[in-house]
Amino acid sequence: PAVRTRDFEMLGITTLLGSGKSYFTGSPGNRGKNIKVVATKLNGLLIAPGDEFSAVKYTLPYTTEAGYVPELVIKGDRIKPEMGGGLCQIGTTLFRMAMNSGMPITERRNHSLVVPYYNDLSNGLPGTDATLYDPVPDFKFKNDTGNYVLIQTKVNEKKGELTFELWGTSDGRTGSYDPPVLKKWIPYGATRTIESSTLAPGEKKCQHAYTGALTSFVYHRILADGTTEDRVFDSAYRPLPEI
């Protein structure tokens, strides 16, 4: 290893503060490749006291030279391949890790569409996801522990399981979040037909429909002095008809 265990201990990195998990089971090959590239990039990352972690900053550049491959991303009403697609699996897992570690969340945006990969593990509902795209939206949290923290990543390809851990010095804080609550489903409406010169005459390609949703959940932080901070995260996912 580039950094030895005793070096981490000198920085106060001795305790598992919290972890986050998500599943990418059934992902296309390119999606799995991009997830592994980022997991390697983030594994062993040190965040200094008082620093703000930016997921986009530490996963750039989204290029072939950096190991990324094209995969589907949401662009307006189209789902199409772009370099580094699938990285929202990273943002979502980081979001859950940061909350379970009691970190202050400084930037987070939910996806525009309900994507099953990111549904919450407790009840299968959307709401605890975080999307990434260069330069925005980004996912960020601040290290306010007063000591260094370390990200450890684990990829279980057989299970399609992604786990991120945050290690550091415990100051007695705890972090947790409630399962998301569904406020309403939003129907996607009638199929939309678009003529395109990119298809051969008579050829048809379909993009499946997405049901919209409004959800909400509460993130709880209990600080070392006993102070409780509750923060509500509302998420709005738009409906999109079959195209």
Coordinates of C-alpha atoms in Angstrom, one line a residue, residues 93-232:
T93 CA -23.6 5.4 -2.3
L94 CA -21.5 8.4 -1.1
F95 CA -24.6 10.2 0.0
R96 CA -25.7 7.3 2.1
M97 CA -22.2 6.9 3.5
A98 CA -22.0 10.5 4.5
M99 CA -25.3 10.5 6.2
N100 CA -24.6 7.3 8.2
S101 CA -21.3 8.9 9.2
G102 CA -23.1 12.1 10.5
M103 CA -21.4 14.5 8.0
P104 CA -23.0 17.8 7.0
I105 CA -24.3 17.5 3.4
T106 CA -23.4 20.7 1.5
E107 CA -24.7 19.8 -2.0
R108 CA -27.1 17.1 -3.3
R109 CA -29.6 16.8 -6.1
N110 CA -31.8 13.8 -6.9
H111 CA -32.1 12.4 -10.3
S112 CA -34.7 13.8 -12.7
L113 CA -36.2 10.3 -13.3
V114 CA -36.9 7.4 -11.0
V115 CA -34.0 4.9 -11.7
P116 CA -34.4 1.5 -9.9
Y117 CA -30.7 1.2 -9.3
Y118 CA -30.9 4.0 -6.8
N119 CA -34.1 3.1 -4.9
D120 CA -33.7 2.9 -1.1
L121 CA -32.6 -0.5 0.2
S122 CA -35.1 -0.3 3.1
N123 CA -38.3 -0.1 1.2
G124 CA -37.5 0.1 -2.5
L125 CA -38.8 3.6 -2.9
P126 CA -36.9 6.5 -4.6
G127 CA -35.5 9.4 -2.5
T128 CA -32.0 8.6 -1.1
D129 CA -30.1 9.1 -4.4
A130 CA -27.6 11.7 -5.5
T131 CA -26.8 12.5 -9.2
L132 CA -23.4 13.6 -10.7
Y133 CA -22.6 15.4 -13.9
D134 CA -19.6 17.6 -14.8
P135 CA -19.7 20.4 -13.7
V136 CA -23.0 20.3 -12.0
P137 CA -24.9 18.7 -10.3
D138 CA -22.3 17.5 -7.8
F139 CA -22.5 15.7 -4.5
K140 CA -20.6 17.3 -1.6
F141 CA -20.1 16.9 2.1
K142 CA -17.9 18.7 4.7
N143 CA -15.4 17.0 7.0
D144 CA -16.2 18.8 10.3
T145 CA -14.8 16.2 12.6
G146 CA -11.6 18.1 13.3
N147 CA -9.5 15.2 12.0
Y148 CA -8.6 13.5 8.8
V149 CA -11.2 11.1 7.3
L150 CA -10.5 8.2 4.9
I151 CA -12.8 6.7 2.2
Q152 CA -12.6 3.0 1.6
T153 CA -14.5 1.3 -1.3
K154 CA -15.6 -2.2 -1.9
V155 CA -17.0 -3.7 -5.1
N156 CA -18.6 -7.1 -5.0
E157 CA -19.2 -7.9 -8.7
K158 CA -20.8 -11.2 -8.0
K159 CA -23.5 -9.6 -5.9
G160 CA -23.5 -6.3 -7.8
E161 CA -22.9 -4.6 -4.4
L162 CA -21.1 -1.3 -3.9
T163 CA -20.0 -0.3 -0.4
F164 CA -18.3 2.9 0.7
E165 CA -16.9 3.3 4.2
L166 CA -15.8 6.5 6.0
W167 CA -13.0 6.1 8.6
G168 CA -11.7 8.7 11.1
T169 CA -11.8 9.7 14.7
S170 CA -15.1 9.3 16.5
D171 CA -16.2 12.4 18.4
G172 CA -19.3 10.6 19.6
R173 CA -21.7 11.8 16.8
T174 CA -24.2 9.5 15.1
G175 CA -25.9 9.8 11.8
S176 CA -29.0 8.0 10.3
Y177 CA -31.8 8.6 7.9
D178 CA -35.4 7.5 7.8
P179 CA -36.8 5.4 4.9
P180 CA -38.2 7.7 2.1
V181 CA -41.9 8.4 2.2
L182 CA -43.9 8.4 -1.0
K183 CA -46.1 11.4 -1.4
K184 CA -47.5 10.6 -4.8
W185 CA -46.8 8.7 -8.1
I186 CA -47.1 10.9 -11.2
P187 CA -48.4 9.0 -14.3
Y188 CA -46.3 9.3 -17.5
G189 CA -49.2 9.8 -20.0
A190 CA -49.5 8.8 -23.7
T191 CA -46.7 7.5 -25.9
R192 CA -44.9 10.2 -27.8
T193 CA -43.8 9.5 -31.4
I194 CA -40.9 11.4 -33.0
E195 CA -39.7 11.0 -36.6
S196 CA -36.0 10.9 -36.9
S197 CA -33.5 11.0 -39.8
T198 CA -31.1 8.9 -37.8
L199 CA -33.2 5.7 -38.3
A200 CA -33.7 3.8 -41.5
P201 CA -37.1 4.1 -43.2
G202 CA -39.6 2.0 -41.3
E203 CA -37.2 1.4 -38.4
K204 CA -38.5 2.0 -34.9
K205 CA -36.6 2.4 -31.6
C206 CA -38.4 2.8 -28.2
Q207 CA -37.3 4.5 -25.0
H208 CA -39.4 3.1 -22.1
A209 CA -41.6 5.2 -19.9
Y210 CA -40.8 6.6 -16.4
T211 CA -43.4 7.1 -13.8
G212 CA -42.8 10.3 -11.8
A213 CA -42.8 10.6 -8.0
L214 CA -42.6 13.0 -5.1
T215 CA -40.8 11.7 -2.0
S216 CA -39.3 12.9 1.2
F217 CA -37.1 11.6 4.0
V218 CA -35.4 13.0 7.2
Y219 CA -31.7 12.9 7.9
H220 CA -30.8 12.9 11.6
R221 CA -27.5 14.0 13.1
I222 CA -26.8 13.7 16.8
L223 CA -23.7 15.6 17.7
A224 CA -21.2 14.9 20.4
D225 CA -22.8 17.5 22.7
G226 CA -26.2 15.9 22.3
T227 CA -27.5 18.4 19.9
T228 CA -29.9 16.9 17.4
E229 CA -30.1 18.2 13.8
D230 CA -32.9 17.0 11.5
R231 CA -32.9 17.9 7.9
V232 CA -35.6 17.1 5.4

